[in-house]
Coordinates of C-alpha atoms in Angstrom, one line a residue:
X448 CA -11.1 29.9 -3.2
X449 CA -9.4 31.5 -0.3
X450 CA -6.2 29.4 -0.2
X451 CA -5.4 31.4 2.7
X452 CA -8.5 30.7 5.1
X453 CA -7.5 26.9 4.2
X454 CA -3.7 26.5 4.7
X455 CA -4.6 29.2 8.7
X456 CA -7.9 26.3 9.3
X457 CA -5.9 23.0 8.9
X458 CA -3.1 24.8 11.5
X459 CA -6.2 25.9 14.2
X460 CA -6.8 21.9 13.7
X461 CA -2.7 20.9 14.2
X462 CA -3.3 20.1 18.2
X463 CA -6.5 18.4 17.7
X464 CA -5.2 16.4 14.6
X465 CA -2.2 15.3 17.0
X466 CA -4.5 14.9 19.8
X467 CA -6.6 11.5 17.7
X468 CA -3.6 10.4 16.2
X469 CA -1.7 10.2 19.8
X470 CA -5.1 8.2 20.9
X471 CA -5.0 6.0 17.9
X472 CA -1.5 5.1 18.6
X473 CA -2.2 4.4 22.2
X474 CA -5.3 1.5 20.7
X475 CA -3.8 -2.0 19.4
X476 CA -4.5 -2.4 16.2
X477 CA -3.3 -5.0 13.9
X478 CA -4.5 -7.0 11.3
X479 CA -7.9 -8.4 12.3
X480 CA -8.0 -6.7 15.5
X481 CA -8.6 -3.1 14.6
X482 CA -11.4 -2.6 16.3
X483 CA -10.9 -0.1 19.2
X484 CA -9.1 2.3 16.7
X485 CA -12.1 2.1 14.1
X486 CA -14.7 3.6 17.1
X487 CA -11.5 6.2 18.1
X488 CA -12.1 7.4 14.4
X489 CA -15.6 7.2 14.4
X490 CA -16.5 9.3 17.2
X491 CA -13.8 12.1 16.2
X492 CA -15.8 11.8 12.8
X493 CA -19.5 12.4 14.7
X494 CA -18.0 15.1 16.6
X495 CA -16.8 16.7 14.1
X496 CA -20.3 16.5 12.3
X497 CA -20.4 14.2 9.5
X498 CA -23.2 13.3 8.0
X499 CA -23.1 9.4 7.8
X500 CA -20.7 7.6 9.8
X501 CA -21.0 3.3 10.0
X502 CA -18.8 0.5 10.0
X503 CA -19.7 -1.8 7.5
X504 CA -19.7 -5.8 7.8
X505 CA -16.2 -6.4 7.2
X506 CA -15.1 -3.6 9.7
X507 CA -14.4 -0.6 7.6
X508 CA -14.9 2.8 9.4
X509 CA -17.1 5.4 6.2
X510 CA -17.4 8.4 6.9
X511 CA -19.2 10.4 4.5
X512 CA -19.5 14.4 4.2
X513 CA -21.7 16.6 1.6
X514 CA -24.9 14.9 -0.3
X515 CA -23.1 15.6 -4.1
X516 CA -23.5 13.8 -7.2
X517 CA -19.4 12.8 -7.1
X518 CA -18.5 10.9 -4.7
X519 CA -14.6 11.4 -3.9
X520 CA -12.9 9.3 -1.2
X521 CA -10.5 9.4 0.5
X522 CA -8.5 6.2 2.2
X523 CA -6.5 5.4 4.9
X524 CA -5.7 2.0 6.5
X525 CA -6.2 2.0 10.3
X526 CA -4.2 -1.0 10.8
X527 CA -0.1 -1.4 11.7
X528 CA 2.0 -4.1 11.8
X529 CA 3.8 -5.1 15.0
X530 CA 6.7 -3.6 17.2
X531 CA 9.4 -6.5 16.4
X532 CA 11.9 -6.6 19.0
X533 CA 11.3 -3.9 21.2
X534 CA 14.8 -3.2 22.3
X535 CA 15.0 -1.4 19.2
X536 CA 12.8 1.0 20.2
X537 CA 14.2 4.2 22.2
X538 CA 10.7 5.1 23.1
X539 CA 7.0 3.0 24.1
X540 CA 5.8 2.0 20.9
X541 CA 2.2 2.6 21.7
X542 CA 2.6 5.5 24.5
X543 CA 4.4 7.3 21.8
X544 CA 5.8 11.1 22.2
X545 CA 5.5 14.8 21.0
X546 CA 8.1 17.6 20.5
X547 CA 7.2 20.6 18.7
X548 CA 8.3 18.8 15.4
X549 CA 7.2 15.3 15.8
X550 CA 5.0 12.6 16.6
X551 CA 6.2 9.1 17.7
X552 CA 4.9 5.6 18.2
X553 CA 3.8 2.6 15.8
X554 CA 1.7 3.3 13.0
X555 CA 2.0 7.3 12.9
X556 CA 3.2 7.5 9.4
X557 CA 1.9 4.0 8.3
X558 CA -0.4 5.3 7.9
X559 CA -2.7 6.6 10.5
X560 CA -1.7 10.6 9.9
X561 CA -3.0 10.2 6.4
X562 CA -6.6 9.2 8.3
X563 CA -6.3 11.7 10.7
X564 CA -5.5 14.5 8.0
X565 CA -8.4 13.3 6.0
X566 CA -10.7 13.4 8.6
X567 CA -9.9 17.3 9.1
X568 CA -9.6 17.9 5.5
X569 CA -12.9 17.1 5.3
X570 CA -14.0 19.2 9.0
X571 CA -11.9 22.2 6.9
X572 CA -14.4 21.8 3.6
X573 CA -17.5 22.5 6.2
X574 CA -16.5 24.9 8.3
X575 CA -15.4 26.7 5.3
X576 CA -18.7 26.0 3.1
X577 CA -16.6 24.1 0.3
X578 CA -19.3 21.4 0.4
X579 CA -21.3 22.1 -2.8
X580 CA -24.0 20.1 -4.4
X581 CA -21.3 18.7 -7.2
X582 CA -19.6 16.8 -4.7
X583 CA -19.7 14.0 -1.7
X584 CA -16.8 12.8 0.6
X585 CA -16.4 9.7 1.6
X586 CA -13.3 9.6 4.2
X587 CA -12.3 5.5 5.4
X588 CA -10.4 4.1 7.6
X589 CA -9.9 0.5 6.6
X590 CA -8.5 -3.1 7.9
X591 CA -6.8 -5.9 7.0
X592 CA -4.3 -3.9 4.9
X593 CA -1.2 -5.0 6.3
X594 CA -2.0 -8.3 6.0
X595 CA -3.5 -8.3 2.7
X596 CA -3.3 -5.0 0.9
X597 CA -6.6 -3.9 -1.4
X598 CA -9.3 -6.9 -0.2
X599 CA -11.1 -4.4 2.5
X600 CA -11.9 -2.1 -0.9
X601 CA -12.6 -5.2 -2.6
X602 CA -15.5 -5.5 -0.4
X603 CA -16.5 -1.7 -0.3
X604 CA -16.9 -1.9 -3.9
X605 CA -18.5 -5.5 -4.5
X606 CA -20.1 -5.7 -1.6
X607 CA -21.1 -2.5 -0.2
X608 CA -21.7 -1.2 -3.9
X609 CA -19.9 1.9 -3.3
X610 CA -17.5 3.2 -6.0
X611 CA -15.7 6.4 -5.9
X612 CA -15.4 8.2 -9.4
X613 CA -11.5 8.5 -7.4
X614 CA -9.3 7.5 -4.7
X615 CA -7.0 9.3 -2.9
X616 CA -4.8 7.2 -1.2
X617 CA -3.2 8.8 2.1
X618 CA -0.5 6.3 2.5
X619 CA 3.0 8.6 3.3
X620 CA 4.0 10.7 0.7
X621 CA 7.5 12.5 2.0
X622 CA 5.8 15.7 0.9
X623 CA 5.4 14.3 -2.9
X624 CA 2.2 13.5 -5.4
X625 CA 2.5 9.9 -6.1
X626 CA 0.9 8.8 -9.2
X627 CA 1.3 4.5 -9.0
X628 CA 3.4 1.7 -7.3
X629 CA 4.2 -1.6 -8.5
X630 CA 2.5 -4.9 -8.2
X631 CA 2.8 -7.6 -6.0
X632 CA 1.9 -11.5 -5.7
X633 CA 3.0 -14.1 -3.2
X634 CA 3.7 -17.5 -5.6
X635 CA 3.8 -20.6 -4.1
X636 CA 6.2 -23.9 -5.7
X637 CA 5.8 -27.2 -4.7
X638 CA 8.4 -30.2 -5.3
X639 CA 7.3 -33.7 -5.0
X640 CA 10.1 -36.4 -4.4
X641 CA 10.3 -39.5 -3.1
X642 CA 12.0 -40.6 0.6
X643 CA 13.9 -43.1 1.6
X644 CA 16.7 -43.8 4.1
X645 CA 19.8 -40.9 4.2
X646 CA 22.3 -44.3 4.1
X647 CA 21.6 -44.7 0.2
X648 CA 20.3 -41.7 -1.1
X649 CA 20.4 -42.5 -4.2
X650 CA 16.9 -44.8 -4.0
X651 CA 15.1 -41.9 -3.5
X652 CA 14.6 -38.5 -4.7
X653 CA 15.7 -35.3 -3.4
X654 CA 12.9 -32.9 -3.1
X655 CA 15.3 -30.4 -1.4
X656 CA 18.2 -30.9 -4.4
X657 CA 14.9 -30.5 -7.1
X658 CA 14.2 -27.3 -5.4
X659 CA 17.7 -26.2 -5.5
X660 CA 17.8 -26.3 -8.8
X661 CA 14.9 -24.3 -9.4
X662 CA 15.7 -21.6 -7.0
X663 CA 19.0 -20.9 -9.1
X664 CA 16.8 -20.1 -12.0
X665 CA 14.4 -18.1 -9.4
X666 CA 17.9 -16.1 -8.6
X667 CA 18.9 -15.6 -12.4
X668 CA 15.3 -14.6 -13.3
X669 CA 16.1 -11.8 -10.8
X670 CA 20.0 -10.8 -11.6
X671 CA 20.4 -11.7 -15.3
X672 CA 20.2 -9.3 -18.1
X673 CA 18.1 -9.6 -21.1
X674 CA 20.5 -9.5 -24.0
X675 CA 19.8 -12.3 -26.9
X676 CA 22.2 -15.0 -25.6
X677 CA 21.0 -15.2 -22.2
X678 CA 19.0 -18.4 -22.0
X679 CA 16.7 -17.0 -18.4
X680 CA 16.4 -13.0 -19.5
X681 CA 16.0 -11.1 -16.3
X682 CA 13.1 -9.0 -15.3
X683 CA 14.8 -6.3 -16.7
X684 CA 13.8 -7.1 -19.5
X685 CA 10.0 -5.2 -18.9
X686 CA 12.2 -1.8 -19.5
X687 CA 12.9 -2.0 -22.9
X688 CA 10.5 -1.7 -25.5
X689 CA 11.5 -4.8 -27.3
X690 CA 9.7 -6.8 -24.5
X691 CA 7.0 -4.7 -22.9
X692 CA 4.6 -2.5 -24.5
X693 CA 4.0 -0.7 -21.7
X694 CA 7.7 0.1 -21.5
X695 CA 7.5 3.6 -20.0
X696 CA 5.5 3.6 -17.2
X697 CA 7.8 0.3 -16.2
X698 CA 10.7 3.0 -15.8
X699 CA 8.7 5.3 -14.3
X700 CA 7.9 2.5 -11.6
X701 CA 10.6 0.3 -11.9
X702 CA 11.9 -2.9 -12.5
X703 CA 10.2 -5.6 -11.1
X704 CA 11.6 -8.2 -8.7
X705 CA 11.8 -12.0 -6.9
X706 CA 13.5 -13.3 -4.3
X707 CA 12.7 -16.4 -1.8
X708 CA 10.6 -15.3 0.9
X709 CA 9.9 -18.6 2.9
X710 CA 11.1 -22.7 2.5
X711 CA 9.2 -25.8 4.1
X712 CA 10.4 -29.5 3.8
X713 CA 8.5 -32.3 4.5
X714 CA 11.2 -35.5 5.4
X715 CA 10.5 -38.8 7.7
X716 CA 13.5 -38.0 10.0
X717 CA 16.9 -36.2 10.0
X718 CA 18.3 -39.4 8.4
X719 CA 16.1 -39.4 4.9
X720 CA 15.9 -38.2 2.0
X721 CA 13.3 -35.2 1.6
X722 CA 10.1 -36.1 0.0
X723 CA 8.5 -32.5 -0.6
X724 CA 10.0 -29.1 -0.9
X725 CA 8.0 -25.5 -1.0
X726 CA 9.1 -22.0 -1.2
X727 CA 7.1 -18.9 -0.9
X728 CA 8.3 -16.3 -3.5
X729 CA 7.6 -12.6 -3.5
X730 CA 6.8 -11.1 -7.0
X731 CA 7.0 -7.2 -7.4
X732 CA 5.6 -6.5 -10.8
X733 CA 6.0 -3.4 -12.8
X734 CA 3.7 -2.2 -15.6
X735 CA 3.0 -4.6 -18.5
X736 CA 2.6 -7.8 -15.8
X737 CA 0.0 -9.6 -15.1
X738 CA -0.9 -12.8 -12.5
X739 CA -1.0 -15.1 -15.3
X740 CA 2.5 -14.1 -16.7
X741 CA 4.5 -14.3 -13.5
X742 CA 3.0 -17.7 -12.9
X743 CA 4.2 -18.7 -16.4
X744 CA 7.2 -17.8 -16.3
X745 CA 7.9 -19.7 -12.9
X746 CA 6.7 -22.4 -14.9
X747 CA 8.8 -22.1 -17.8
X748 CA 12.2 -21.9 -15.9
X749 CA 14.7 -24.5 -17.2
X750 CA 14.3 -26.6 -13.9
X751 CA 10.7 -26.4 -13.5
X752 CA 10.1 -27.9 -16.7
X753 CA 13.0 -30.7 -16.3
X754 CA 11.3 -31.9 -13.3
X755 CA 8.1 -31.5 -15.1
X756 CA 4.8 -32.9 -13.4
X757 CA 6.2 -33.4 -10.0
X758 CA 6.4 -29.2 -10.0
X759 CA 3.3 -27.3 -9.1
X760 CA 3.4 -23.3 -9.3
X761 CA 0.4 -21.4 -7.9
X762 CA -0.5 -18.4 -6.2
X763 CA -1.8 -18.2 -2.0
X764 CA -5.5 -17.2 -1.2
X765 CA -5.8 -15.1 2.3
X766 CA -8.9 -15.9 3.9
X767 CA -8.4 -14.8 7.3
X768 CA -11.1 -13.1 9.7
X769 CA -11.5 -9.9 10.2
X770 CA -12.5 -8.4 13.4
X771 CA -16.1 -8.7 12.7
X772 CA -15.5 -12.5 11.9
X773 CA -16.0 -11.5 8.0
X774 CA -14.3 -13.8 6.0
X775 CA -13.7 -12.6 2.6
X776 CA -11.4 -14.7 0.4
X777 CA -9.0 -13.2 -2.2
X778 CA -6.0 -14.5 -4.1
X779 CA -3.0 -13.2 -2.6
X780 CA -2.2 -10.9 -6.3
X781 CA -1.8 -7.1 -5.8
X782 CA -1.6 -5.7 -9.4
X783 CA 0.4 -2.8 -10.6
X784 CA -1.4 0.1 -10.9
X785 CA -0.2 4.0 -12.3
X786 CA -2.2 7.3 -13.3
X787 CA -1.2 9.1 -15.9
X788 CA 0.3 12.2 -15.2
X789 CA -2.1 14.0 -17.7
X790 CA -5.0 12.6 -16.3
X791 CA -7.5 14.7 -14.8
X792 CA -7.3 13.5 -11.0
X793 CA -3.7 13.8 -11.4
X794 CA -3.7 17.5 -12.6
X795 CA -6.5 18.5 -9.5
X796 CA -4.0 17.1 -7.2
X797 CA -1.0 18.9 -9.0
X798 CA -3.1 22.2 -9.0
X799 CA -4.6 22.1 -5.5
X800 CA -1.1 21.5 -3.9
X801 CA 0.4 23.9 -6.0
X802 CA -2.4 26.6 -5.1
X803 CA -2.0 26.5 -1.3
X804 CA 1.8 25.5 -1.5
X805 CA 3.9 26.0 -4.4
X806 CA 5.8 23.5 -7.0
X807 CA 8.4 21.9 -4.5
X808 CA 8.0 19.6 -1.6
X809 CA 7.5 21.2 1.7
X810 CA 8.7 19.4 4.8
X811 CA 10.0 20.1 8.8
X812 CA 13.2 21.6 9.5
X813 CA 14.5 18.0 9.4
X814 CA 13.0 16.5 6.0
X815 CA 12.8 19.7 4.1
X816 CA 16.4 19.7 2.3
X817 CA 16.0 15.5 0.8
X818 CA 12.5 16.1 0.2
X819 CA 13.0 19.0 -2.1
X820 CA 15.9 17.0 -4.3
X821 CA 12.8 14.6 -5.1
X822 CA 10.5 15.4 -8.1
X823 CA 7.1 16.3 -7.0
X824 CA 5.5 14.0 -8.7
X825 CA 6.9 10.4 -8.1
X826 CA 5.8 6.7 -6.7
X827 CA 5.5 4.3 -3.7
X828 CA 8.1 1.7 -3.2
X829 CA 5.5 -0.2 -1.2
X830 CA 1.9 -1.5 -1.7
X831 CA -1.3 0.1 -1.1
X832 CA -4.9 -0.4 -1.4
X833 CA -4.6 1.1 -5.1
X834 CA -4.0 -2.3 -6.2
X835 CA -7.7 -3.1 -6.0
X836 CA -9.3 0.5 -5.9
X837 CA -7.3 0.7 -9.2
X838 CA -5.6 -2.7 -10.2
X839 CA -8.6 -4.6 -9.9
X840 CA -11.7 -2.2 -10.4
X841 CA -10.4 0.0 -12.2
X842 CA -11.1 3.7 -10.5
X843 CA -8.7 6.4 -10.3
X844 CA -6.1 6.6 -8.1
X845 CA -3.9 9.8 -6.5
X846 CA -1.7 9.3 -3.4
X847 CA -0.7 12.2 -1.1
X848 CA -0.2 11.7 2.9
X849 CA 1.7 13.1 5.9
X850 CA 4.4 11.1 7.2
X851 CA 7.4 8.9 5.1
X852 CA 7.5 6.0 3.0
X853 CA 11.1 4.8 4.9
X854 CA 9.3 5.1 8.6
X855 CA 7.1 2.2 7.5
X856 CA 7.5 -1.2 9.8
X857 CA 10.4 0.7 11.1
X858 CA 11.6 1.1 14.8
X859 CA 11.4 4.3 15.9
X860 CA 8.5 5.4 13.9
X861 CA 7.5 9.0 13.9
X862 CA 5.9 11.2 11.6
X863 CA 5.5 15.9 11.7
X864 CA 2.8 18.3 12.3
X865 CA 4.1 20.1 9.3
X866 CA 2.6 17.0 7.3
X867 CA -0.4 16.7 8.9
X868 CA -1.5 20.7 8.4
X869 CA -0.2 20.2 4.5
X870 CA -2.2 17.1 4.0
X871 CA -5.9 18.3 5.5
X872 CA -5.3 21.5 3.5
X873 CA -4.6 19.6 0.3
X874 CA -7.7 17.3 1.0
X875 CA -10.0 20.1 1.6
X876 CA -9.4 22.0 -1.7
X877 CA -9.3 18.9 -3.8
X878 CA -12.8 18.0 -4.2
X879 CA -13.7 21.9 -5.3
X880 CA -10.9 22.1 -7.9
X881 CA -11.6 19.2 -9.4
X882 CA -15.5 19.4 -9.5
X883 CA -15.1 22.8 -10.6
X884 CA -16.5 24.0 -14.4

């Protein structure tokens, strides 16, 4: 392959790459209302010639390139969150800017640069005749993901039948090969008490003070260590060996984590006792976790089982519309996911960015010097859709994208050229390497 007809195509492509990602920025887009950026996408991808381009009947933008036996995609999420409070923004969110560095506005490194670079990536494997007959692309640009990470691949696959033999995930990368992420779930705990008038409290029963109790052992399950005398062992516990079988991809990953996300009270008036008491909790698994365990151990906390029958512990279900008014319900559990580094999808990526690039991160002026004290090979922080491409089905997942993990949600957002060149060349020679004999 002609590394060097790659790496001098994605830069003839750097204006029009910033060109769709400028529009895309300028199109609302969150969570059920992706719409307008979805038909942005698909008409750069029919002028740009791909094969098959549709939209399928959740809202999901495929694009596919080549007619191949493999089918490799490659996915994006089209949607962003909001601005927050705008006065911490120094520029228009949505008009966005340009230097000769950067591009600014909401959602340009989470994560629509990864979907612009794919899209080109997979412009750079035509116009170079890299398409063979080993080999289809699929390139997506998906909803929904913000507000519920992995269920618009949840439909690809069960619905629209289509499974990838892998994924790359285009989420930002800072320059890096990122191989898994942790888990996620949101939990939900319910108190029941009994009310009665705030003069005598003690006739009734203190949903709020029940809660209390169990939030304490919510907060040690989080801080505490795991050593034999500690009655609630923290989650730190999934590091060592003695605990988790899986022990070494949990430090590759991390620890995992809970706090308190969200309280409701139910109470006749401001002068009774509290008769209910929820909490939302977030749950950020590591390896060796599962749905069932983090629910169990919510349920065995000293406090949750004092109050016994009068605690219920369960996990939310997101059911909300999508654009298309598709309604696709899923429990609200993200699961853990991570590719071995010896694993063939992970040694194409290694090798492809290695081929065009070298064995360090490559950045801007401004992000080359932190980005190069970073192993190549590393992890998200966040969640992506790899926790049901992956986590849930089961196929192969690879993550490599223009743009930073630490401009996500942020003010200020802004993502580089640089990264958007280095990602559509990566793209466009992985599907080669790894089909190759």
């Amino acid at each position: 392959m002609d590394f060097e007809a790659v790496k001098a195509r994605a830069e003839f492509y750097k204006a029009d790459m910033t060109k769709l990602l400028r529009d895309l920025v300028k199109i609302p887009g969150e969570s059920c209302f992706e719409e307008g950026k979805v038909k942005r996408a698909a008409d750069e991808m029919k002028k740009l010639g791909f094969d098959k381009v549709e939209i399928d009947g959740m809202g999901n933008l495929l694009g596919f390139m080549g007619s191949g036996k493999t089918l490799i995609a490659f996915d994006g999420h089209i949607d962003n969150v909001g601005v927050g409070n705008a006065d911490n923004w120094t520029f228009d969110p949505f008009e966005g800017y340009e230097n000769d560095e950067e591009i600014g506005g909401r959602g340009v490194s989470d994560q629509q640069g990864g979907i612009v670079s794919a899209i080109y990536g997979a412009k750079i494997m035509k116009d170079l005749n890299l398409l063979t007959d080993k080999y289809t692309v699929l390139v997506t640009a998906t909803v929904q993901e913000e507000d519920c990470d992995g269920l618009c691949w949840q439909y690809i696959i069960k619905e629209g039948g289509i499974k990838p033999e892998f994924v790359v995930i285009n989420e930002p990368t800072d320059g890096g090969i990122y191989r898994g992420q942790r888990g996620r779930m949101e939990i939900r705990v319910d108190v029941k008490g009994v009310s009665c008038h705030g003069s005598a409290p003690e006739r009734g029963d203190n949903a709020i003070y029940k809660m209390a109790d169990i939030l304490q052992n919510v907060r040690s399950l989080n801080e505490n260590d795991a050593e034999d005398q500690t009655e609630i062992k923290g989650l730190v516990k999934m590091l060592s060996e003695k605990y988790n079988p899986d022990w070494k991809e949990a430090n590759f990953l991390g620890r995992g984590t809970i706090t308190v996300s969200e309280i409701f009270f139910t109470s006749p008036s401001r002068c009774a006792v509290a008769d209910s008491c929820s909490v939302s909790l977030d749950r950020r698994m590591t390896a060796g976790e599962t749905w069932e365990s983090c629910l169990e151990e919510i349920r065995n906390l000293p406090a949750a089982k004092k109050y016994g029958s009068d605690v219920t512990v369960s996990m939310y279900e997101y059911d909300k519309a999508s654009y298309k008014n598709c309604v696709y319900p899923i429990e609200c559990y993200f699961p853990t996911w991570v590719i071995p580094e010896e694993h063939p999808v992970t040694q194409a990526m290694i090798e492809s960015y290695k081929s065009l690039y070298g064995d360090k991160r490559i950045g801007s002026q401004a992000t080359i010097e932190t980005r190069q004290k970073r192993p190549l090979v590393d992890k998200w922080t966040f969640s992506t859709n790899g926790v049901t491409i992956m986590g849930r089905n089961g196929i192969p997942c690879i993550g490599f994208g223009p743009g930073a993990e630490a401009q996500a949600h942020a003010p200020n957002e802004i993502t580089w050229k640089r990264d958007l060149v280095t990602a559509a060349a990566v793209f466009a020679v992985l599907p080669s390497n790894y089909t190759k004999e």
